[in-house]
XYZ file of C-alpha atoms in Angstrom:
714
model
C -121.351 160.801 179.843
C -123.830 163.764 180.041
C -126.037 162.465 177.284
C -126.322 159.072 178.972
C -127.449 160.753 182.181
C -130.114 162.794 180.372
C -131.564 160.302 177.956
C -134.159 158.913 180.318
C -135.032 162.394 181.601
C -135.619 163.428 177.997
C -137.963 160.534 177.416
C -139.841 161.294 180.625
C -140.180 164.943 179.544
C -141.501 163.910 176.159
C -143.953 161.546 177.842
C -145.272 164.270 180.124
C -145.658 166.840 177.309
C -149.123 167.482 175.791
C -148.061 165.656 172.665
C -147.070 162.617 174.668
C -150.482 162.412 176.340
C -152.468 162.049 173.177
C -155.113 159.377 173.209
C -154.794 156.751 170.561
C -157.313 154.231 169.284
C -156.671 151.666 166.513
C -160.282 152.177 165.319
C -159.728 155.786 164.297
C -158.534 155.019 160.820
C -161.437 152.590 160.198
C -163.908 155.209 161.360
C -162.316 157.884 159.156
C -161.305 160.102 162.029
C -158.139 162.139 161.858
C -155.547 160.839 164.293
C -153.838 164.230 164.705
C -157.068 166.142 164.999
C -156.782 168.907 167.604
C -152.958 169.142 167.432
C -151.587 172.568 166.666
C -148.124 171.506 165.581
C -146.975 168.153 164.181
C -143.418 166.893 164.789
C -141.816 163.488 164.139
C -138.637 161.666 165.111
C -135.993 160.419 162.696
C -136.429 156.799 161.367
C -133.036 155.894 163.026
C -134.101 157.118 166.469
C -135.189 153.570 167.453
C -131.733 152.211 166.601
C -130.063 155.068 168.520
C -132.155 154.400 171.639
C -131.496 150.617 171.347
C -127.698 151.203 171.373
C -127.820 153.776 174.153
C -130.037 151.902 176.624
C -128.342 149.152 178.724
C -131.739 147.625 179.395
C -133.773 145.691 176.818
C -136.145 148.009 174.946
C -139.789 147.458 174.552
C -141.282 147.161 171.133
C -141.386 150.373 169.239
C -144.717 152.049 169.637
C -146.307 154.183 166.882
C -147.057 157.731 167.668
C -148.767 160.181 165.450
C -146.696 163.044 166.694
C -144.059 164.045 169.219
C -144.489 166.706 171.828
C -142.434 169.727 171.294
C -140.854 170.726 174.524
C -140.599 174.447 174.751
C -139.492 174.558 178.300
C -136.265 176.493 178.791
C -134.875 173.956 181.251
C -134.685 171.176 178.721
C -131.133 170.073 177.898
C -129.744 170.086 174.407
C -128.898 166.425 174.724
C -132.505 165.334 175.268
C -133.208 161.872 173.974
C -135.761 161.079 171.388
C -138.549 158.544 171.596
C -138.956 155.386 169.502
C -139.387 155.316 165.748
C -142.928 156.097 164.653
C -144.266 154.752 161.403
C -145.883 157.476 159.325
C -148.597 156.785 156.845
C -148.209 158.075 153.273
C -150.776 160.679 153.893
C -148.821 162.009 156.831
C -145.488 162.023 154.957
C -146.901 163.944 152.021
C -148.675 166.421 154.212
C -146.953 169.805 154.041
C -147.891 170.516 157.572
C -146.017 167.446 158.938
C -142.474 168.188 160.086
C -139.621 165.864 159.024
C -138.528 163.074 161.392
C -135.859 163.765 163.926
C -132.956 161.238 164.378
C -131.499 160.902 167.845
C -128.143 158.935 168.345
C -126.636 157.658 171.503
C -123.034 157.632 172.672
C -121.222 154.400 171.766
C -117.619 153.337 171.360
C -116.029 153.143 167.977
C -116.265 149.363 167.493
C -120.005 149.149 168.335
C -120.749 152.138 166.196
C -119.001 150.547 163.263
C -121.000 147.327 163.689
C -124.242 149.322 163.796
C -123.327 151.102 160.625
C -122.578 147.743 158.923
C -125.836 146.301 160.135
C -127.909 149.301 159.111
C -130.357 148.462 156.354
C -129.887 149.835 152.884
C -132.219 152.765 152.270
C -133.897 152.988 148.949
C -133.654 156.154 146.823
C -137.273 156.928 147.521
C -136.656 156.700 151.227
C -133.601 158.971 150.823
C -135.641 161.537 149.009
C -138.404 161.409 151.564
C -135.771 161.585 154.328
C -134.153 164.603 152.714
C -137.495 166.204 152.341
C -138.294 165.408 155.929
C -135.008 166.888 157.214
C -135.422 169.944 155.079
C -138.665 170.794 156.720
C -137.341 170.435 160.269
C -137.783 173.304 162.576
C -134.746 175.255 163.805
C -135.132 173.683 167.242
C -135.069 170.141 165.777
C -132.150 171.021 163.523
C -130.211 172.390 166.453
C -130.949 169.234 168.463
C -129.825 166.942 165.593
C -126.627 168.935 165.264
C -125.972 168.641 168.964
C -126.494 164.925 168.752
C -124.003 164.601 165.902
C -121.447 166.731 167.669
C -121.893 164.584 170.730
C -121.340 161.462 168.646
C -118.147 162.831 167.112
C -116.912 163.848 170.524
C -117.581 160.436 171.970
C -115.976 158.786 168.973
C -112.790 160.787 169.436
C -112.756 160.124 173.151
C -113.256 156.368 172.491
C -110.342 156.351 170.033
C -108.091 158.106 172.523
C -109.069 155.757 175.360
C -108.574 152.726 173.090
C -105.052 153.850 172.137
C -104.242 154.505 175.826
C -105.497 151.052 176.814
C -103.483 149.461 174.023
C -100.299 151.208 175.190
C -101.059 150.281 178.783
C -101.670 146.654 177.778
C -98.375 146.516 175.843
C -96.486 147.891 178.844
C -98.230 145.374 181.103
C -97.349 142.462 178.789
C -93.708 143.556 178.640
C -93.602 143.836 182.431
C -95.138 140.364 182.844
C -92.677 138.861 180.326
C -89.695 140.344 182.160
C -91.003 139.190 185.510
C -91.676 135.641 184.250
C -88.213 135.348 182.675
C -86.633 136.393 185.968
C -88.776 133.874 187.842
C -87.740 131.157 185.350
C -84.077 131.935 185.996
C -84.615 131.827 189.753
C -86.452 128.503 189.395
C -83.626 126.973 187.342
C -81.108 128.121 189.929
C -83.269 126.651 192.703
C -83.579 123.309 190.879
C -79.823 123.152 190.335
C -79.254 123.825 194.025
C -81.828 121.161 194.962
C -80.131 118.618 192.687
C -76.721 119.305 194.264
C -78.237 118.913 197.725
C -79.891 115.606 196.740
C -76.623 114.266 195.330
C -74.811 115.253 198.498
C -77.498 113.645 200.735
C -77.393 110.491 198.562
C -73.602 110.249 198.989
C -73.939 110.775 202.729
C -76.636 108.114 202.978
C -74.596 105.595 200.947
C -71.568 106.192 203.154
C -73.753 105.727 206.226
C -75.271 102.495 204.861
C -71.800 101.229 203.986
C -70.650 101.789 207.533
C -73.808 100.128 208.893
C -73.408 97.107 206.563
C -69.805 96.702 207.707
C -71.007 96.779 211.299
C -73.752 94.210 210.572
C -71.247 91.927 208.855
C -68.997 92.068 211.876
C -71.968 91.305 214.111
C -73.018 88.376 211.905
C -69.490 86.984 211.972
C -69.521 87.142 215.733
C -72.950 85.455 215.897
C -71.760 82.799 213.439
C -68.759 82.000 215.596
C -71.021 81.793 218.642
C -73.476 79.474 216.871
C -70.645 77.259 215.661
C -69.563 76.829 219.239
C -73.119 75.944 220.285
C -73.510 73.502 217.363
C -70.264 71.783 218.226
C -71.475 71.363 221.784
C -74.787 69.982 220.564
C -73.046 67.598 218.162
C -70.966 66.235 220.990
C -74.089 65.834 223.105
C -75.942 64.120 220.244
C -73.020 61.761 219.678
C -73.021 60.856 223.337
C -76.798 60.395 223.213
C -76.442 58.184 220.123
C -73.884 56.036 221.881
C -76.162 55.688 224.887
C -79.126 54.798 222.652
C -76.994 52.312 220.723
C -76.035 50.651 223.985
C -79.679 50.570 225.075
C -80.691 49.168 221.691
C -78.027 46.483 221.956
C -79.301 45.560 225.406
C -82.875 45.588 224.117
C -81.938 43.300 221.237
C -80.141 40.927 223.582
C -83.187 40.806 225.839
C -85.453 40.516 222.782
C -83.472 37.569 221.448
C -83.708 35.931 224.833
C -87.473 36.461 224.845
C -87.595 35.236 221.244
C -85.825 32.006 222.152
C -88.081 31.673 225.170
C -91.248 32.170 223.111
C -90.048 29.641 220.527
C -89.445 27.129 223.273
C -92.863 27.892 224.735
C -94.548 27.513 221.353
C -92.770 24.222 220.700
C -93.831 22.880 224.075
C -97.405 24.112 223.574
C -97.611 22.371 220.211
C -96.210 19.155 221.684
C -98.674 19.307 224.551
C -101.465 19.994 222.057
C -100.600 16.729 220.307
C -101.152 14.945 223.607
C -104.713 16.256 223.643
C -105.594 14.347 220.456
C -107.579 11.113 220.991
C -105.682 7.821 220.675
C -106.992 4.396 219.776
C -105.868 2.995 223.116
C -108.008 5.437 225.097
C -111.610 4.985 225.953
C -113.873 6.051 223.093
C -116.404 7.372 225.608
C -114.020 10.122 226.695
C -114.901 13.480 225.100
C -111.721 15.165 223.852
C -113.528 17.975 222.053
C -113.397 20.590 224.892
C -109.709 19.895 225.451
C -108.935 20.037 221.742
C -110.876 23.296 221.344
C -109.170 24.930 224.294
C -105.786 23.603 223.156
C -106.282 25.091 219.695
C -107.250 28.397 221.281
C -104.085 28.401 223.387
C -101.987 27.542 220.319
C -103.589 30.391 218.405
C -103.007 32.724 221.332
C -99.310 31.848 221.397
C -99.099 32.045 217.585
C -100.543 35.558 217.635
C -97.726 36.617 219.952
C -94.934 34.962 217.949
C -95.122 37.126 214.740
C -94.183 40.214 216.725
C -90.661 38.821 217.084
C -89.972 38.667 213.316
C -88.285 41.320 211.125
C -86.360 42.954 213.964
C -89.387 43.278 216.235
C -89.092 41.789 219.667
C -91.648 40.606 222.115
C -92.600 42.709 225.039
C -92.501 41.394 228.575
C -96.300 41.380 228.631
C -96.461 39.187 225.496
C -93.983 36.740 227.016
C -96.056 36.698 230.186
C -99.170 35.900 228.142
C -97.335 33.058 226.393
C -96.057 31.642 229.703
C -99.559 31.836 231.136
C -100.877 29.976 228.077
C -98.158 27.336 228.552
C -99.109 26.870 232.192
C -102.765 26.534 231.210
C -101.838 24.037 228.478
C -99.881 21.981 231.020
C -102.787 22.001 233.416
C -105.072 21.068 230.519
C -102.875 18.080 229.636
C -102.738 17.032 233.279
C -106.492 17.250 233.502
C -106.863 15.178 230.337
C -104.412 12.589 231.599
C -106.323 12.364 234.847
C -109.552 11.877 232.957
C -107.878 9.271 230.746
C -106.670 7.464 233.849
C -110.115 7.613 235.374
C -111.606 6.454 232.108
C -109.163 3.561 232.004
C -110.108 2.581 235.518
C -113.765 2.833 234.673
C -113.160 0.729 231.599
C -111.385 -1.868 233.679
C -114.245 -2.003 236.129
C -116.718 -2.239 233.304
C -114.726 -5.079 231.764
C -114.786 -6.924 235.063
C -118.533 -6.389 235.259
C -118.891 -7.556 231.688
C -116.949 -10.730 232.459
C -119.304 -11.417 235.349
C -122.342 -10.845 233.162
C -120.837 -12.494 230.104
C -123.341 -15.298 229.904
C -126.399 -13.116 230.328
C -125.266 -10.536 227.696
C -123.936 -12.738 224.933
C -125.733 -10.845 222.229
C -124.581 -7.526 223.602
C -121.035 -8.812 223.709
C -121.251 -9.842 220.068
C -122.347 -6.348 219.157
C -119.512 -4.876 221.141
C -117.047 -7.155 219.393
C -118.445 -6.028 216.068
C -118.048 -2.411 217.120
C -114.494 -3.126 218.164
C -113.783 -4.687 214.804
C -115.220 -1.629 213.067
C -113.204 0.692 215.304
C -110.079 -1.344 214.566
C -110.830 -1.214 210.855
C -111.294 2.588 210.988
C -108.102 2.865 213.025
C -106.235 0.902 210.383
C -107.646 3.126 207.647
C -106.668 6.250 209.552
C -103.230 4.811 210.066
C -102.893 4.209 206.335
C -103.986 7.784 205.653
C -101.633 9.091 208.332
C -104.389 10.475 210.473
C -106.202 12.711 207.877
C -109.937 13.127 208.390
C -112.752 12.757 205.931
C -114.917 15.338 207.657
C -114.814 18.221 210.083
C -114.074 17.671 213.750
C -116.774 17.714 216.362
C -116.193 21.286 217.566
C -116.426 22.591 214.013
C -119.600 20.593 213.374
C -121.134 21.929 216.576
C -120.337 25.480 215.475
C -121.683 24.753 211.985
C -124.942 23.273 213.334
C -125.378 26.147 215.798
C -125.135 28.683 212.967
C -127.629 26.741 210.864
C -130.037 26.525 213.814
C -129.853 30.281 214.391
C -130.525 30.903 210.682
C -133.517 28.545 210.733
C -134.886 30.218 213.861
C -134.557 33.655 212.207
C -136.359 32.346 209.106
C -139.159 30.887 211.242
C -139.443 34.115 213.263
C -140.063 36.103 210.075
C -142.254 33.459 208.427
C -145.485 35.404 208.985
C -144.063 38.437 207.212
C -142.457 36.363 204.447
C -145.662 34.469 203.631
C -148.140 37.286 204.307
C -151.175 37.506 202.036
C -152.384 40.921 203.107
C -151.720 43.577 200.467
C -150.328 46.160 202.875
C -148.037 43.650 204.570
C -146.844 42.378 201.180
C -146.075 45.949 200.170
C -144.192 46.527 203.429
C -142.266 43.274 202.903
C -141.172 44.355 199.426
C -140.112 47.788 200.692
C -138.089 46.256 203.545
C -136.450 43.754 201.217
C -135.575 46.496 198.735
C -134.186 48.728 201.502
C -131.990 45.834 202.706
C -130.714 44.531 199.370
C -130.354 47.721 197.303
C -127.377 49.176 199.270
C -125.582 45.813 199.013
C -126.132 45.752 195.244
C -124.684 49.285 194.978
C -121.369 48.371 196.647
C -118.451 48.981 194.268
C -114.727 49.656 194.475
C -114.963 53.117 192.884
C -114.387 55.273 196.007
C -114.896 55.299 199.754
C -117.823 57.749 199.937
C -120.452 55.498 198.224
C -119.217 52.603 200.358
C -119.757 54.635 203.517
C -123.236 55.678 202.383
C -124.221 52.043 201.757
C -122.948 51.029 205.218
C -124.817 53.875 206.919
C -128.084 52.932 205.184
C -127.756 49.298 206.275
C -126.763 50.281 209.809
C -129.722 52.675 210.139
C -132.110 50.009 208.871
C -130.824 47.387 211.337
C -130.909 49.945 214.182
C -134.651 50.513 213.676
C -134.284 54.012 212.267
C -136.204 55.012 209.121
C -134.383 54.973 205.783
C -135.420 56.203 202.356
C -135.797 53.578 199.649
C -137.208 54.349 196.195
C -138.479 57.690 197.504
C -140.321 56.115 200.470
C -139.452 56.042 204.148
C -139.382 52.551 205.656
C -138.344 51.144 209.041
C -138.089 47.698 210.644
C -140.217 48.979 213.519
C -143.262 49.050 211.240
C -143.743 45.292 211.758
C -142.915 43.070 214.776
C -140.972 40.674 212.538
C -139.358 43.395 210.419
C -135.909 43.135 211.995
C -135.695 39.316 211.642
C -136.883 39.498 208.039
C -134.378 42.228 207.111
C -131.522 40.433 208.895
C -132.173 37.176 207.078
C -132.533 38.829 203.648
C -129.489 41.024 204.195
C -127.230 38.082 205.094
C -128.587 36.136 202.147
C -127.838 39.094 199.829
C -124.220 39.402 201.016
C -123.571 35.712 200.259
C -125.335 36.035 196.924
C -123.029 38.911 195.994
C -120.068 36.643 196.639
C -121.703 33.829 194.682
C -122.431 35.995 191.630
C -120.569 39.325 191.721
C -117.247 38.148 193.180
C -117.320 34.967 191.082
C -117.331 37.045 187.886
C -115.272 40.005 189.195
C -112.639 39.129 191.795
C -111.937 42.810 192.594
C -115.443 43.169 194.088
C -114.546 40.927 197.045
C -112.864 43.594 199.181
C -115.509 46.395 199.106
C -118.272 43.861 199.845
C -116.145 42.301 202.589
C -115.410 45.740 204.110
C -119.113 46.535 204.516
C -119.900 42.979 205.653
C -117.170 43.034 208.324
C -118.446 46.399 209.597
C -121.998 45.042 209.824
C -120.712 41.885 211.576
C -118.915 44.050 214.130
C -121.838 46.417 214.771
C -124.511 43.687 214.616
C -123.063 40.268 215.630
C -126.333 38.498 214.862
C -126.007 39.492 211.191
C -122.491 38.069 211.201
C -123.774 34.667 212.336
C -126.454 34.749 209.638
C -123.903 35.633 206.948
C -121.701 32.709 207.995
C -124.727 30.384 208.126
C -125.782 31.292 204.572
C -122.179 31.006 203.399
C -121.792 27.534 204.949
C -125.101 26.408 203.495
C -124.208 27.412 199.948
C -120.492 26.603 200.246
C -119.810 23.940 202.929
C -116.112 24.112 202.039
C -115.958 27.470 203.854
C -116.543 25.627 207.177
C -114.581 23.468 206.079
C -116.994 20.526 205.942
C -117.428 17.657 203.500
C -121.008 16.518 204.202
C -121.367 12.694 204.032
C -124.237 11.145 202.167
C -126.756 9.830 204.655
C -129.156 6.988 204.164
C -132.387 7.895 202.455
C -130.904 10.969 200.776
C -131.356 11.157 197.023
C -128.495 11.993 194.710
C -130.031 15.334 193.777
C -130.520 16.347 197.385
C -126.985 15.303 198.229
C -125.660 17.387 195.331
C -127.590 20.379 196.657
C -125.996 19.769 200.070
C -122.573 19.810 198.413
C -123.377 23.211 196.881
C -124.439 22.258 193.332
C -127.438 23.898 191.666
C -130.039 21.346 190.604
C -132.900 22.580 188.396
C -135.432 20.073 187.062
C -133.120 17.164 187.865
C -130.337 18.835 185.887
C -127.101 19.467 187.749
C -124.985 22.489 186.819
C -121.609 21.983 185.164
C -118.405 21.590 187.107
C -116.916 24.844 185.781
C -119.930 26.873 186.888
C -119.905 25.135 190.278
C -116.188 25.813 190.848
C -116.620 29.444 189.772
C -119.366 30.022 192.364
C -117.405 28.244 195.115
C -114.357 30.330 194.215
C -116.353 33.575 194.533
C -117.684 32.662 197.991
C -114.285 31.483 199.267
C -112.721 34.738 198.056
C -115.414 36.742 199.829
C -114.826 34.772 203.039
C -111.041 35.261 202.772
C -111.558 39.019 202.314
C -113.962 39.246 205.279
C -111.552 37.691 207.793
C -108.819 40.240 206.961
C -110.895 43.412 206.370
C -111.870 45.822 209.154
C -114.423 48.594 208.713
C -112.483 51.778 209.624
C -115.413 53.849 210.920
C -116.866 51.707 213.726
C -114.526 53.106 216.364
C -114.687 49.872 218.359
C -111.594 48.523 220.060
C -110.562 44.906 220.325
C -109.997 42.096 217.854
C -111.922 41.444 214.674
C -115.123 39.457 215.454
C -114.172 36.929 212.771
C -110.534 37.724 212.063
C -107.374 36.044 210.855
C -107.399 33.463 213.640
C -110.453 31.900 211.980
C -108.581 31.951 208.659
C -105.653 30.129 210.289
C -108.087 27.588 211.784
C -109.739 27.076 208.376
C -106.361 26.488 206.708
C -105.293 24.052 209.422
C -108.531 22.071 209.203
C -108.356 21.896 205.400
C -104.881 20.384 205.681
C -106.166 17.848 208.249
C -108.825 16.588 205.828
C -108.450 14.366 202.819
C -108.423 16.444 199.585
C -111.273 16.286 197.109
C -110.535 16.234 193.426
C -110.694 19.640 191.721
C -112.363 21.331 194.714
C -109.584 21.373 197.290
C -106.993 22.771 194.865
C -109.406 25.501 193.698
C -110.487 26.759 197.124
C -106.975 26.504 198.553
C -105.546 28.625 195.698
C -108.335 31.257 195.997
C -107.969 31.453 199.772
C -104.184 31.863 199.726
C -104.236 34.372 196.862
C -106.661 36.652 198.744
C -105.645 36.049 202.365
C -102.091 34.687 202.075
C -100.378 38.070 202.439
C -102.312 38.898 205.628
C -101.603 35.451 207.127
C -97.920 35.808 206.232
C -97.686 39.147 208.086
C -99.608 37.781 211.074
C -97.989 34.357 211.586
C -94.595 34.843 209.929
C -92.467 31.694 210.393
C -95.395 29.430 211.252
C -97.089 30.385 208.004
C -94.056 29.387 205.946
C -93.924 26.091 207.789
C -97.518 25.479 206.663
C -96.643 26.396 203.055
C -93.724 23.965 203.162
C -96.041 21.300 204.597
C -98.507 21.837 201.758
C -95.799 21.497 199.098
C -94.043 18.481 200.584
C -96.886 16.416 202.062
C -100.349 17.709 201.175
C -99.862 18.614 197.506
C -98.916 15.021 196.514
C -102.233 13.906 198.007
C -104.052 16.475 195.837
C -102.263 15.192 192.746
C -103.101 11.619 193.691
C -106.883 12.258 193.697
C -106.868 14.531 190.623
C -107.511 13.094 187.182
C -105.768 14.232 184.007
C -108.626 16.507 182.894
C -108.732 18.343 186.241
C -105.113 19.526 186.415
C -105.821 23.233 185.680
C -106.502 24.250 189.276
C -103.716 21.954 190.521
C -101.193 23.598 188.191
C -102.210 27.104 189.333
C -101.861 26.084 192.975
C -98.460 24.485 192.378
C -97.074 27.536 190.581
C -98.401 29.843 193.290
C -96.851 27.782 196.119
C -93.484 27.395 194.412
C -93.239 31.109 193.550
C -94.217 32.132 197.080
C -91.712 29.774 198.707
C -88.925 30.824 196.316
C -89.416 34.577 196.827
C -90.432 34.261 200.490
C -93.223 36.693 199.702
C -96.911 36.538 198.876
C -98.032 39.602 196.881
C -100.743 41.902 198.176
C -104.051 41.413 196.325
C -104.451 43.977 193.555
C -107.956 44.963 194.637
C -107.159 45.369 198.344
C -108.532 48.615 199.812
C -106.072 50.964 201.497
C -106.571 53.961 203.772
C -106.453 56.320 200.771
C -109.496 54.547 199.273
C -111.663 55.277 202.315
C -110.621 58.954 202.255
C -111.762 59.353 198.624
């Protein structure tokens, strides 16, 4: 618009006029000086000129400044649309002055809406202001009046133009909206048609795909039928081949069974001959008493055990291998040679005896006294022979080989005790402390053995094994090792073996289920450290001589109390423990021994037989049956041994074991009843019921507390 282009030029012209260059000082009024002094003509702007300039200017206006007067521009080039300056406050003196011209109002060009808002926002003018305004306008000069009229005409013109443009824009907007609505409705129709076409195409493609899949499924079914027919042919061929293979295997099995039965009959014949030859190795009254039968008897028993270990493999459908039969035949040949050697020695002994008798006859007069002694010895030997004959050959004590083994174990235990005597009886404080730490490290793991799970059992074994191997172990928060003292290993070995036997004497006696975990660790230690095994057996034999088995005779000069200690009784202050307590302790140690001979520690990794296995249990049972029973003791230990170890012996020796059970019932049990008084029949009754039940069912139950492979994996 023209006025918008000239408004800033108008302001610049007013600024450059003489009236616009007046100097102003805020101290003039205080000093009483006239602000408009020196001005020829006074002119003022309208009070609404500030609002007009604020609406016209697109830029933010500065604060309205107060001017005392406006410059009248008389230049001919000034446009009629010149803009006015800001509103100037006029003091009362200036307003009332007749020489002051009225204020001039200058309006800008605005659209109709903004102009209406400005009119609404305009402040209400008081009547006094209206009067003063009227008075001011009335005194305007013709030039100012003409300018105000031009401004109002310009405003009306712009207002009309704004109304016309607004109506045109409204019509244009309505046409545009109608056009957009028509276009969108057409697009919606096209979209619906497109979606309908797309749906028809999808339905058609779905039908095509289903028809295609149907054809493919029919083809796959035909292919599967063909493959099925082909597989049926292959399966029929395989079935025929398997049937032929089964027939061949059945024929081979029949041949194997025939050969096995032949080997079974052969091994039975070999075992019978070995047992008969073993009887020939036993000493007879007619032979020379100077001849030592012990080596022959020991070797004969070993050969019998060797053959007996082979025989169980032929039971329950299992047949001997050719190697086992070869071993049995080799044992038979050795037994024959052993009998021949014994017979030769007997013959030589007889010849020597004959020569000695001839020499004795020659020296009969000179050795009369010696001859009398010999006759007395012969009478005693005859008397003992008669007694043995009455007792059908049963012994009152262990045989010589067993006694030698028993004495050797006791000697080794005594030597170990003497070797560690300095450490055991040390008076030095440090050595005493070391002794207590070693003893605690050895006995604590044994005390912690329980049948809860396999992991604690393995930890106890590893601690004992480390201690015996000389490696340091932690006990009560302290590290201790057998290498800290020269006698540390002997001391620990002796105390450890003593602790194992004590556990059987106390723990197993009161809790039978504790026998197997203690026996498992003990058997592992015996296998890894054979010396400890000998010490365990020595302590066991010392506290329970019936585990040898050995019935110690009362020697001359031995007091009753000492003899009772030898038999295993506890004697404190000349007071012997009761029979029930004694039998309970013996039962615990026999149960521990029976568990040891059948348990095998699963983590040693060593191959070969058990160092003290079932063969020793078979020997113990055989020797018990060759000895005269003792009242109350024999029945108790025999029942405990068979209850713990009977199942293992049954699996190992099969038919031979049942022969022994039958022998006990028919021949040995009446002897037990004969020596048992009426008040001691409890253990005898338990043994009788056990034997009769086992023989009737042909089965000895597995001990309830036996440890299986699952226990060691827990």
